[in-house]
PDB file of C-alpha atoms in Angstrom:
ATOM      1  CA  MET A   1     126.142  80.385 138.443  1.00 57.00           C
ATOM      2  CA  SER A   2     124.142  77.063 137.071  1.00 90.00           C
ATOM      3  CA  ILE A   3     121.076  77.219 134.708  1.00 94.00           C
ATOM      4  CA  ASP A   4     118.306  76.499 136.290  1.00 95.00           C
ATOM      5  CA  PHE A   5     116.589  74.918 133.085  1.00 96.00           C
ATOM      6  CA  LEU A   6     113.070  74.488 135.032  1.00 95.00           C
ATOM      7  CA  GLN A   7     112.949  78.513 134.908  1.00 96.00           C
ATOM      8  CA  THR A   8     110.951  80.212 131.923  1.00 94.00           C
ATOM      9  CA  ALA A   9     112.578  80.365 128.210  1.00 95.00           C
ATOM     10  CA  ASP A  10     113.234  84.612 128.456  1.00 96.00           C
ATOM     11  CA  ILE A  11     115.539  83.902 132.085  1.00 96.00           C
ATOM     12  CA  VAL A  12     116.864  81.038 130.276  1.00 97.00           C
ATOM     13  CA  ALA A  13     117.566  82.412 126.620  1.00 97.00           C
ATOM     14  CA  PRO A  14     120.347  84.713 127.577  1.00 97.00           C
ATOM     15  CA  GLN A  15     121.452  82.947 130.245  1.00 97.00           C
ATOM     16  CA  LEU A  16     123.011  80.561 127.476  1.00 98.00           C
ATOM     17  CA  LEU A  17     125.150  83.314 125.375  1.00 98.00           C
ATOM     18  CA  GLY A  18     128.960  82.653 126.047  1.00 98.00           C
ATOM     19  CA  CYS A  19     128.155  79.244 126.872  1.00 98.00           C
ATOM     20  CA  ILE A  20     130.391  76.832 124.532  1.00 98.00           C
ATOM     21  CA  PHE A  21     128.094  73.353 123.217  1.00 98.00           C
ATOM     22  CA  THR A  22     130.019  70.826 122.047  1.00 98.00           C
ATOM     23  CA  HIS A  23     128.262  68.150 119.856  1.00 98.00           C
ATOM     24  CA  ASP A  24     129.836  64.791 117.551  1.00 97.00           C
ATOM     25  CA  GLY A  25     133.044  66.841 117.471  1.00 97.00           C
ATOM     26  CA  VAL A  26     132.397  70.989 117.021  1.00 98.00           C
ATOM     27  CA  SER A  27     132.228  73.335 119.864  1.00 98.00           C
ATOM     28  CA  ILE A  28     130.381  76.619 119.450  1.00 98.00           C
ATOM     29  CA  ARG A  29     130.642  79.504 121.878  1.00 98.00           C
ATOM     30  CA  LEU A  30     126.340  80.506 121.999  1.00 98.00           C
ATOM     31  CA  THR A  31     125.979  83.948 120.520  1.00 98.00           C
ATOM     32  CA  GLU A  32     122.092  84.598 119.529  1.00 97.00           C
ATOM     33  CA  VAL A  33     119.177  82.872 120.739  1.00 97.00           C
ATOM     34  CA  GLU A  34     115.436  83.078 120.663  1.00 95.00           C
ATOM     35  CA  ALA A  35     113.349  81.980 123.622  1.00 93.00           C
ATOM     36  CA  TYR A  36     109.443  80.006 122.803  1.00 87.00           C
ATOM     37  CA  LEU A  37     106.829  80.573 125.711  1.00 86.00           C
ATOM     38  CA  GLY A  38     104.499  77.549 124.787  1.00 86.00           C
ATOM     39  CA  ALA A  39     100.908  78.123 124.409  1.00 81.00           C
ATOM     40  CA  GLU A  40     100.642  81.547 125.341  1.00 87.00           C
ATOM     41  CA  ASP A  41     103.226  82.240 122.386  1.00 76.00           C
ATOM     42  CA  ALA A  42     101.788  82.077 118.925  1.00 73.00           C
ATOM     43  CA  ALA A  43     105.600  80.996 117.403  1.00 70.00           C
ATOM     44  CA  ALA A  44     106.414  78.486 118.984  1.00 78.00           C
ATOM     45  CA  HIS A  45     106.186  74.215 117.806  1.00 75.00           C
ATOM     46  CA  THR A  46     103.966  74.024 121.269  1.00 79.00           C
ATOM     47  CA  HIS A  47     101.246  76.161 120.932  1.00 82.00           C
ATOM     48  CA  ARG A  48      98.889  74.084 120.205  1.00 84.00           C
ATOM     49  CA  GLY A  49     100.045  71.312 122.379  1.00 77.00           C
ATOM     50  CA  LYS A  50     102.119  67.953 121.889  1.00 86.00           C
ATOM     51  CA  THR A  51     102.951  65.974 119.331  1.00 85.00           C
ATOM     52  CA  ALA A  52     105.085  62.994 118.031  1.00 85.00           C
ATOM     53  CA  ARG A  53     107.171  65.636 116.786  1.00 85.00           C
ATOM     54  CA  ASN A  54     106.890  68.054 119.900  1.00 86.00           C
ATOM     55  CA  ALA A  55     107.250  65.660 122.815  1.00 86.00           C
ATOM     56  CA  ALA A  56     111.336  67.088 123.443  1.00 87.00           C
ATOM     57  CA  MET A  57     109.626  70.826 124.327  1.00 89.00           C
ATOM     58  CA  PHE A  58     107.409  69.490 127.285  1.00 91.00           C
ATOM     59  CA  GLY A  59     110.263  68.675 129.178  1.00 82.00           C
ATOM     60  CA  PRO A  60     112.359  67.576 130.645  1.00 92.00           C
ATOM     61  CA  GLY A  61     114.255  70.641 131.000  1.00 94.00           C
ATOM     62  CA  GLY A  62     118.106  70.547 129.483  1.00 96.00           C
ATOM     63  CA  HIS A  63     117.080  67.789 127.163  1.00 96.00           C
ATOM     64  CA  MET A  64     117.140  68.916 123.735  1.00 96.00           C
ATOM     65  CA  TYR A  65     114.457  69.412 121.096  1.00 94.00           C
ATOM     66  CA  VAL A  66     115.603  68.939 117.016  1.00 95.00           C
ATOM     67  CA  TYR A  67     113.373  69.515 114.105  1.00 90.00           C
ATOM     68  CA  ILE A  68     113.812  69.838 110.401  1.00 90.00           C
ATOM     69  CA  SER A  69     112.780  72.958 109.191  1.00 80.00           C
ATOM     70  CA  TYR A  70     111.741  73.262 105.645  1.00 73.00           C
ATOM     71  CA  GLY A  71     112.189  70.331 104.980  1.00 73.00           C
ATOM     72  CA  ILE A  72     116.324  69.957 104.729  1.00 79.00           C
ATOM     73  CA  HIS A  73     118.017  71.553 107.881  1.00 86.00           C
ATOM     74  CA  ARG A  74     117.456  70.304 111.748  1.00 94.00           C
ATOM     75  CA  ALA A  75     117.408  73.177 114.038  1.00 93.00           C
ATOM     76  CA  GLY A  76     118.420  72.641 117.596  1.00 96.00           C
ATOM     77  CA  ASN A  77     116.532  73.945 121.215  1.00 96.00           C
ATOM     78  CA  ILE A  78     116.691  72.925 124.813  1.00 97.00           C
ATOM     79  CA  ALA A  79     114.043  72.448 126.767  1.00 95.00           C
ATOM     80  CA  CYS A  80     112.933  74.746 129.819  1.00 96.00           C
ATOM     81  CA  ALA A  81     110.370  75.593 132.243  1.00 93.00           C
ATOM     82  CA  PRO A  82     108.523  73.157 134.314  1.00 93.00           C
ATOM     83  CA  GLU A  83     107.595  69.638 132.761  1.00 92.00           C
ATOM     84  CA  GLY A  84     104.903  69.748 130.290  1.00 92.00           C
ATOM     85  CA  THR A  85     104.537  74.004 129.577  1.00 93.00           C
ATOM     86  CA  GLY A  86     106.517  73.199 126.005  1.00 93.00           C
ATOM     87  CA  GLN A  87     108.909  75.948 126.408  1.00 94.00           C
ATOM     88  CA  GLY A  88     112.459  75.794 125.350  1.00 95.00           C
ATOM     89  CA  VAL A  89     115.397  78.086 123.421  1.00 97.00           C
ATOM     90  CA  LEU A  90     116.373  77.980 119.765  1.00 95.00           C
ATOM     91  CA  LEU A  91     120.498  77.330 119.188  1.00 97.00           C
ATOM     92  CA  ARG A  92     120.173  80.611 116.784  1.00 96.00           C
ATOM     93  CA  ALA A  93     123.572  81.353 116.020  1.00 97.00           C
ATOM     94  CA  GLY A  94     127.405  81.118 117.568  1.00 98.00           C
ATOM     95  CA  GLU A  95     131.471  80.839 116.988  1.00 98.00           C
ATOM     96  CA  VAL A  96     133.181  77.480 116.293  1.00 98.00           C
ATOM     97  CA  VAL A  97     135.828  78.027 118.804  1.00 98.00           C
ATOM     98  CA  ALA A  98     137.201  73.687 118.590  1.00 98.00           C
ATOM     99  CA  GLY A  99     136.569  71.506 115.903  1.00 98.00           C
ATOM    100  CA  GLU A 100     136.560  74.346 112.844  1.00 98.00           C
ATOM    101  CA  GLU A 101     137.647  71.770 110.428  1.00 98.00           C
ATOM    102  CA  GLU A 102     134.919  69.437 110.599  1.00 98.00           C
ATOM    103  CA  ALA A 103     132.509  71.858 111.251  1.00 98.00           C
ATOM    104  CA  TYR A 104     133.510  73.432 107.279  1.00 98.00           C
ATOM    105  CA  ARG A 105     133.083  69.441 105.972  1.00 97.00           C
ATOM    106  CA  ARG A 106     129.827  69.490 106.948  1.00 97.00           C
ATOM    107  CA  ARG A 107     129.017  72.813 105.897  1.00 96.00           C
ATOM    108  CA  GLY A 108     131.658  73.999 103.531  1.00 96.00           C
ATOM    109  CA  PRO A 109     133.229  76.865 102.566  1.00 96.00           C
ATOM    110  CA  VAL A 110     132.298  79.597 103.667  1.00 97.00           C
ATOM    111  CA  PRO A 111     133.213  82.262 105.288  1.00 96.00           C
ATOM    112  CA  PHE A 112     134.311  81.837 109.519  1.00 97.00           C
ATOM    113  CA  PRO A 113     132.203  83.788 111.022  1.00 95.00           C
ATOM    114  CA  ARG A 114     128.530  81.948 108.277  1.00 96.00           C
ATOM    115  CA  LEU A 115     130.174  78.715 110.099  1.00 97.00           C
ATOM    116  CA  ALA A 116     127.119  78.495 112.407  1.00 97.00           C
ATOM    117  CA  GLN A 117     124.930  80.957 111.674  1.00 96.00           C
ATOM    118  CA  GLY A 118     121.875  80.412 111.650  1.00 94.00           C
ATOM    119  CA  PRO A 119     119.920  78.116 113.474  1.00 94.00           C
ATOM    120  CA  GLY A 120     120.461  75.354 110.714  1.00 94.00           C
ATOM    121  CA  ASN A 121     123.604  76.333 109.339  1.00 96.00           C
ATOM    122  CA  LEU A 122     124.467  75.615 114.003  1.00 97.00           C
ATOM    123  CA  GLY A 123     122.350  72.815 113.830  1.00 97.00           C
ATOM    124  CA  GLN A 124     124.649  72.092 110.430  1.00 97.00           C
ATOM    125  CA  ALA A 125     127.779  72.441 112.092  1.00 98.00           C
ATOM    126  CA  LEU A 126     127.417  70.556 115.213  1.00 98.00           C
ATOM    127  CA  ASN A 127     125.425  67.520 112.942  1.00 98.00           C
ATOM    128  CA  LEU A 128     122.173  67.687 115.030  1.00 97.00           C
ATOM    129  CA  GLN A 129     119.419  64.887 114.155  1.00 96.00           C
ATOM    130  CA  ILE A 130     116.602  63.853 115.352  1.00 95.00           C
ATOM    131  CA  SER A 131     117.939  60.939 117.498  1.00 95.00           C
ATOM    132  CA  ASP A 132     118.992  63.263 119.792  1.00 96.00           C
ATOM    133  CA  ASN A 133     115.501  64.714 120.689  1.00 95.00           C
ATOM    134  CA  HIS A 134     115.607  63.954 124.534  1.00 95.00           C
ATOM    135  CA  ALA A 135     119.351  63.717 125.213  1.00 97.00           C
ATOM    136  CA  PRO A 136     120.017  65.780 128.001  1.00 96.00           C
ATOM    137  CA  VAL A 137     122.584  68.932 127.403  1.00 96.00           C
ATOM    138  CA  ASN A 138     125.236  67.486 129.847  1.00 93.00           C
ATOM    139  CA  GLY A 139     125.244  63.997 128.775  1.00 91.00           C
ATOM    140  CA  PRO A 140     127.507  61.689 126.975  1.00 94.00           C
ATOM    141  CA  ASP A 141     126.131  63.169 123.854  1.00 96.00           C
ATOM    142  CA  PHE A 142     126.267  67.514 124.397  1.00 97.00           C
ATOM    143  CA  HIS A 143     128.719  69.636 126.418  1.00 97.00           C
ATOM    144  CA  LEU A 144     127.477  73.088 127.794  1.00 97.00           C
ATOM    145  CA  GLU A 145     129.807  74.675 129.797  1.00 97.00           C
ATOM    146  CA  GLU A 146     129.169  77.984 131.558  1.00 96.00           C
ATOM    147  CA  PRO A 147     131.974  80.488 130.755  1.00 94.00           C
ATOM    148  CA  THR A 148     133.056  82.655 133.891  1.00 91.00           C
ATOM    149  CA  ASP A 149     131.834  86.180 133.359  1.00 91.00           C
ATOM    150  CA  ARG A 150     128.978  86.390 131.358  1.00 91.00           C
ATOM    151  CA  PRO A 151     128.914  88.957 128.334  1.00 94.00           C
ATOM    152  CA  GLU A 152     127.350  91.624 127.029  1.00 96.00           C
ATOM    153  CA  TRP A 153     122.971  90.776 125.676  1.00 96.00           C
ATOM    154  CA  VAL A 154     120.819  92.673 123.881  1.00 95.00           C
ATOM    155  CA  SER A 155     117.271  91.666 123.980  1.00 92.00           C
ATOM    156  CA  GLY A 156     114.967  92.028 120.308  1.00 85.00           C
ATOM    157  CA  PRO A 157     112.173  90.640 118.386  1.00 82.00           C
ATOM    158  CA  ARG A 158     112.859  87.262 116.781  1.00 79.00           C
ATOM    159  CA  ILE A 159     113.265  86.901 113.263  1.00 76.00           C
ATOM    160  CA  GLY A 160     112.559  84.552 110.717  1.00 70.00           C
ATOM    161  CA  ILE A 161     109.003  83.652 112.130  1.00 70.00           C
ATOM    162  CA  SER A 162     105.401  85.190 111.436  1.00 64.00           C
ATOM    163  CA  LYS A 163     103.424  84.790 114.465  1.00 72.00           C
ATOM    164  CA  ASN A 164     104.199  86.926 117.511  1.00 66.00           C
ATOM    165  CA  THR A 165     107.318  88.153 115.601  1.00 68.00           C
ATOM    166  CA  ASP A 166     107.100  91.475 118.004  1.00 73.00           C
ATOM    167  CA  ALA A 167     108.243  89.821 120.674  1.00 79.00           C
ATOM    168  CA  PRO A 168     112.032  90.891 121.947  1.00 85.00           C
ATOM    169  CA  LEU A 169     112.514  87.040 122.698  1.00 91.00           C
ATOM    170  CA  ARG A 170     115.572  87.520 120.302  1.00 92.00           C
ATOM    171  CA  PHE A 171     118.538  87.694 122.956  1.00 95.00           C
ATOM    172  CA  TRP A 172     122.652  88.147 121.180  1.00 96.00           C
ATOM    173  CA  ILE A 173     125.691  88.881 121.811  1.00 97.00           C
ATOM    174  CA  PRO A 174     126.569  92.843 120.249  1.00 96.00           C
ATOM    175  CA  GLY A 175     128.643  93.273 117.583  1.00 95.00           C
ATOM    176  CA  ASP A 176     129.322  90.008 117.071  1.00 96.00           C
ATOM    177  CA  PRO A 177     130.398  88.903 113.315  1.00 96.00           C
ATOM    178  CA  THR A 178     128.135  84.882 114.108  1.00 96.00           C
ATOM    179  CA  VAL A 179     124.635  86.991 114.725  1.00 96.00           C
ATOM    180  CA  SER A 180     122.265  86.780 112.202  1.00 88.00           C
ATOM    181  CA  VAL A 181     121.508  89.577 109.730  1.00 77.00           C
ATOM    182  CA  ARG A 182     117.732  90.929 109.771  1.00 65.00           C
ATOM    183  CA  ARG A 183     116.744  90.243 105.950  1.00 52.00           C
ATOM    184  CA  GLY A 184     115.973  93.651 104.362  1.00 44.00           C
ATOM    185  CA  ARG A 185     117.608  95.551 107.673  1.00 44.00           C
ATOM    186  CA  PRO A 186     120.614  96.787 109.328  1.00 43.00           C
ATOM    187  CA  LYS A 187     122.533  94.236 111.738  1.00 44.00           C
ATOM    188  CA  LEU A 188     120.965  95.312 115.384  1.00 43.00           C
TER     189      LEU A 188
END
């Protein structure tokens, strides 16, 4: 089964779980993602329309949107849905499966499950840059490999945002130690 990035972000997001995403010498098995649904989603960067900053999120699907979070972290999304809709999937967390030494060089001495836990840490482990905007996920700089068997997954509220917080648009592999922990609440 091949992921169709013309589908909406809430359909694409769980299909990304278990995929191996490779960039700049590091490969990560995705264990947690979040869907953002464009104009109808107050938490989406694209909620208020297209800007120079979020233009990559408007497509085409299957291309990267990288942004700076909190002024320091680079977080990565994969644009999806028909071009012009501003939907995408945030890559929240994963397990480093290749390039571990390089990931540690970029991240420092952290426990292994935290190497790519959280969107900024995942972006740092992969060395995502703003210049990666618009790059195809299966192009010369990125590679997305789908698993032979799809993992079980669950969904629930997104974390780390202040708008549309109850939308069950966060998807993760239950019990995986690389999945983010909700602050102030037990790990789901």
